[in-house]
GROMACS .gro file of C-alpha atoms in nm:
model
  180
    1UNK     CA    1  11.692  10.764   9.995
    2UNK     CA    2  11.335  10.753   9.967
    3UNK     CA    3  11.271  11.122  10.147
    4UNK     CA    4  11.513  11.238   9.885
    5UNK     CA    5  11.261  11.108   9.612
    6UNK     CA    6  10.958  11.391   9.500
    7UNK     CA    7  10.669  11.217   9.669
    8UNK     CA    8  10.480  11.045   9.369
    9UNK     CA    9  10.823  10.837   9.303
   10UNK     CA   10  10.847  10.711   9.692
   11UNK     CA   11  10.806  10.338   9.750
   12UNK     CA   12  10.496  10.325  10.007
   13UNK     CA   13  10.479  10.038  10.183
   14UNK     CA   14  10.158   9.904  10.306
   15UNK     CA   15  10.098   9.661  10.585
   16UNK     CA   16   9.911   9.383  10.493
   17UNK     CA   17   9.828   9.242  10.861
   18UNK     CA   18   9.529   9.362  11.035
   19UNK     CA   19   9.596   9.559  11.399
   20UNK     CA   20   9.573   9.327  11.648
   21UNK     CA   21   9.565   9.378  12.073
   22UNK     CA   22   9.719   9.127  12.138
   23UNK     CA   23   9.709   9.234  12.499
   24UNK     CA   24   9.334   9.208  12.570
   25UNK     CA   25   9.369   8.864  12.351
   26UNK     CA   26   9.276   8.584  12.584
   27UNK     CA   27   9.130   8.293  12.353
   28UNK     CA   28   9.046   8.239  12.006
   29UNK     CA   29   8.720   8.409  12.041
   30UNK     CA   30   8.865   8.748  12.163
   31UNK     CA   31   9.022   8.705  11.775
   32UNK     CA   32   8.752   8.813  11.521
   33UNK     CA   33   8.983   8.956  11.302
   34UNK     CA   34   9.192   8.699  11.258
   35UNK     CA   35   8.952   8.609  11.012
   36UNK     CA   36   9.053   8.938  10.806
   37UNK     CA   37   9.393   8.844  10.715
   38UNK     CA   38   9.293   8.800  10.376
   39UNK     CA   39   9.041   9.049  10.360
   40UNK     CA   40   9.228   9.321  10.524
   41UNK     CA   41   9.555   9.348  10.264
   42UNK     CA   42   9.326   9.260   9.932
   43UNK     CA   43   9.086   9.607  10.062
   44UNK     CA   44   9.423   9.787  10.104
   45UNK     CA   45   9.524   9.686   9.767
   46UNK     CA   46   9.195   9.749   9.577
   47UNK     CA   47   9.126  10.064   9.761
   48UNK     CA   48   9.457  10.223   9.762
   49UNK     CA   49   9.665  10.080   9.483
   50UNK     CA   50   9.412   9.958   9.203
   51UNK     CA   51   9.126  10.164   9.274
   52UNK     CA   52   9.370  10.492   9.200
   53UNK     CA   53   9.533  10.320   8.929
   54UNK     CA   54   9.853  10.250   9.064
   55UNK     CA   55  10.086   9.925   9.070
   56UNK     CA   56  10.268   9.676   9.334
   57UNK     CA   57  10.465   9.435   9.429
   58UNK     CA   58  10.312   9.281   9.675
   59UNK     CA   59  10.497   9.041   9.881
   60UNK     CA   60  10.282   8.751  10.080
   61UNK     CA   61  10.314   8.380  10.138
   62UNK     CA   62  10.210   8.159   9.825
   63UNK     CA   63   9.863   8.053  10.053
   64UNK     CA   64   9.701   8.390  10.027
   65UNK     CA   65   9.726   8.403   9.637
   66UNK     CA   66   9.622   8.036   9.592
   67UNK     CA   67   9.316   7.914   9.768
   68UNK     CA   68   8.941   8.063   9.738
   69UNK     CA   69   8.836   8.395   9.950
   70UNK     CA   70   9.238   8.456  10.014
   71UNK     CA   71   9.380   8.765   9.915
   72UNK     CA   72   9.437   8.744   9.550
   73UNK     CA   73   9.066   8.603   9.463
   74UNK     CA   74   8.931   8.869   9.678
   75UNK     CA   75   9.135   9.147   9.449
   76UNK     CA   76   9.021   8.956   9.172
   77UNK     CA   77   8.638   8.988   9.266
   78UNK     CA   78   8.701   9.319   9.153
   79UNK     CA   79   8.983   9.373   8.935
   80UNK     CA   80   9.000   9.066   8.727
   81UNK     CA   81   9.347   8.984   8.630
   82UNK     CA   82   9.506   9.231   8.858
   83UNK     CA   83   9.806   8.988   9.010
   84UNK     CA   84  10.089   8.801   8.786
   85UNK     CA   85  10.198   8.552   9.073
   86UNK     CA   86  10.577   8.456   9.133
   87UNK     CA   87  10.635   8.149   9.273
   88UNK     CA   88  11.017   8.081   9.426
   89UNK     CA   89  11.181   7.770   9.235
   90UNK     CA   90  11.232   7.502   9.435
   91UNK     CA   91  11.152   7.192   9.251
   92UNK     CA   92  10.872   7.058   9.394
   93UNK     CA   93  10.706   6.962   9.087
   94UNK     CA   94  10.670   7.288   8.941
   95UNK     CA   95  10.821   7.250   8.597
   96UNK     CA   96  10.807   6.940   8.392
   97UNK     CA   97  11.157   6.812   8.366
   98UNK     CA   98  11.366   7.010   8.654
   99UNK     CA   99  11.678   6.890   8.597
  100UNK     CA  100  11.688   6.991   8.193
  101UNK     CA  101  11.599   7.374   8.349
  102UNK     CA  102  11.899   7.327   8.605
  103UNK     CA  103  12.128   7.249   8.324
  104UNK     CA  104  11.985   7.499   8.099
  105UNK     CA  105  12.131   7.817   8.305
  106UNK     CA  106  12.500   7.820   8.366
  107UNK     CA  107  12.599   7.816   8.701
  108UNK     CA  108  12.631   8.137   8.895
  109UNK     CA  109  12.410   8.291   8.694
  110UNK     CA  110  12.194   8.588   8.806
  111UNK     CA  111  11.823   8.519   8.960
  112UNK     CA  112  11.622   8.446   8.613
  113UNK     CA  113  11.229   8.439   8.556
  114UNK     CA  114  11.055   8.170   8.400
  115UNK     CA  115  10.758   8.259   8.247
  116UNK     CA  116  10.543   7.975   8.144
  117UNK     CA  117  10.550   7.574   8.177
  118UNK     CA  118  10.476   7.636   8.561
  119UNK     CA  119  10.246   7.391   8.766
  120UNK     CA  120  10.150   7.636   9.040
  121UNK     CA  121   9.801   7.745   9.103
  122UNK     CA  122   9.730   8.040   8.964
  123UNK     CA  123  10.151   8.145   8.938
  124UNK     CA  124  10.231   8.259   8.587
  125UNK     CA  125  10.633   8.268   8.632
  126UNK     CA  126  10.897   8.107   8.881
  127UNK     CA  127  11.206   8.299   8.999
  128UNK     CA  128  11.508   8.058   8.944
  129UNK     CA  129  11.738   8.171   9.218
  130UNK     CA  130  12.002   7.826   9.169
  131UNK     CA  131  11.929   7.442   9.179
  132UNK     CA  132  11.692   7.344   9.422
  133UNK     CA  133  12.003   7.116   9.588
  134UNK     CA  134  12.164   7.469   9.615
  135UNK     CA  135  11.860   7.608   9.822
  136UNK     CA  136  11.832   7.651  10.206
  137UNK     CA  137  11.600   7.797  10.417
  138UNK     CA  138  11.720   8.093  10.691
  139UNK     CA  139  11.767   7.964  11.057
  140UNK     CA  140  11.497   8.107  11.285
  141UNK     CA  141  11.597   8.416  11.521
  142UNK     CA  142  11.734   8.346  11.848
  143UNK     CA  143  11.513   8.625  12.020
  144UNK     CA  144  11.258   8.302  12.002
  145UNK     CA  145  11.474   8.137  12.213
  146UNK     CA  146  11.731   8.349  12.417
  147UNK     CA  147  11.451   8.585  12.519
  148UNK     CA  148  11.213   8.399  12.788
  149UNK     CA  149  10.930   8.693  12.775
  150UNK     CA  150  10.918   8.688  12.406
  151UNK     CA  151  10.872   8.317  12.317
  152UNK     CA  152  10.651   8.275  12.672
  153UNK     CA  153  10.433   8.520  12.447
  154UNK     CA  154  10.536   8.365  12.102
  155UNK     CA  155  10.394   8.052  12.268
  156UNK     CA  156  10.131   8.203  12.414
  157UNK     CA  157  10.007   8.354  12.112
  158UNK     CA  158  10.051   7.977  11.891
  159UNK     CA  159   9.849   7.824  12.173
  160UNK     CA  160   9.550   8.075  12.060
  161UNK     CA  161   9.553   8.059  11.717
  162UNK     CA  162   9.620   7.682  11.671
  163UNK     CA  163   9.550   7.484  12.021
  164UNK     CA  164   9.890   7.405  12.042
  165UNK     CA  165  10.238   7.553  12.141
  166UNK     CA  166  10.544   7.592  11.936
  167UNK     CA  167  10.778   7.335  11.890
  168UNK     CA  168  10.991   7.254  12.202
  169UNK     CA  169  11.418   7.316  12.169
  170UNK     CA  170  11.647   7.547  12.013
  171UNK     CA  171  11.596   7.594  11.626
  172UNK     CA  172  11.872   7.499  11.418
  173UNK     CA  173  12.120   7.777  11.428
  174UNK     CA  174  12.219   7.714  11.042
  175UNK     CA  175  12.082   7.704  10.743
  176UNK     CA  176  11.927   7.393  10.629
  177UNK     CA  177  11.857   7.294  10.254
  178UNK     CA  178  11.528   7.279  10.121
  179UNK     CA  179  11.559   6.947   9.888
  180UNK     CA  180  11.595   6.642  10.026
   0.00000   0.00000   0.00000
C-alpha cells in the first residue's frame, strides 16, 4: 500500500539501532558503538525528521526517553519540546487512584489516551489498553530455543554485552499477565 502512496505521503521508517558486525565482535571492547544507541536514533531524528520539519512516531523502550544523555534528552538538546511521550498503562503507580480510572471506562472499550495526572518521567499521556489485571506480556519466540545456532549466538552475544548468558530453559510458551 505504501508504493501506491505519491512519495511525500509514504510512511518511512527509520532504524533506530546502530550497524553492528557482529561477526568480528569478540568482547565488549570490539563494541564502541554500543555506546551510540542513544546517540545514533536521536541524530536520525534531528537530522532527518526535525531538522526538515517533519513529524514521527517514534517507537522505543520507555529507558531511552527517560534518563539523561538517552535519546529523547539528546533530541531535546536541540529541539526543545520536540517528543510528547506515551507511556503503556499498566498500573504501576502511574495514576493516582487506578482503580477509579478502571471503573471509569466501560469494559471493552477501545484503546483510550489519558492525557494528564500521569507519574512517569517526562510521559505526558498513558494509553489505556484494559485493566492492568487484563494485561499480559507476549511469550518469547521459539527460534530462541528450537534453533541451537541462533540462541548459541543469542547467548553469545548476552555474554558480551552484560558478562552473563541468557537465562537457562524454555520460555513460557503463553502469555503471562503483567500484574501480580
Amino acid at each position: 500500500m505504501n508504493k501506491s502512496l505519491p512519495p511525500a505521503e509514504q510512511i518511512h521508517v527509520w532504524l533506530g539501532e546502530p550497524s553492528v558486525d557482529w561477526s568480528k565482535i569478540r568482547n565488549s571492547e570490539d563494541l564502541p558503538q554500543f555506546t551510540q544507541r542513544d546517540r545514533h536514533p536521536a541524530e536520525l531524528i534531528r537530522s532527518e525528521i526535525l531538522a526538515k520539519h517533519k513529524k514521527a512516531l517514534v517507537i522505543y523502550g520507555g529507558i531511552h526517553f527517560r534518563a539523561i544523555d538517552q535519546m529523547r534528552s539528546l533530541v531535546e538538546k536541540a529541539y526543545p519540546q520536540s517528543s510528547f511521550v506515551i507511556e503503556p498503562y499498566h498500573d504501576h503507580g502511574q495514576v493516582s487512584d487506578s482503580g477509579a480510572l478502571e471503573r471509569s471506562i466501560p469494559l471493552g472499550s477501545d484503546p483510550v489516551l489519558l492525557v494528564g495526572n500521569v507519574h512517569l518521567d517526562g510521559a505526558k499521556a498513558l494509553l489505556y489498553l484494559g485493566p492492568a489485571s487484563s494485561l499480559t506480556e507476549s511469550p518469547q519466540t521459539p527460534d530462541l530455543y528450537l534453533d541451537e545456532s541462533f540462541r548459541r549466538e543469542i547467548n553469545r552475544r548476552s555474554v558480551i554485552l552484560s558478562g552473563s548468558p541468557i537465562s537457562e530453559g524454555v520460555p513460557p510458551v503463553s502469555p503471562k499477565y503483567l500484574a501480580k
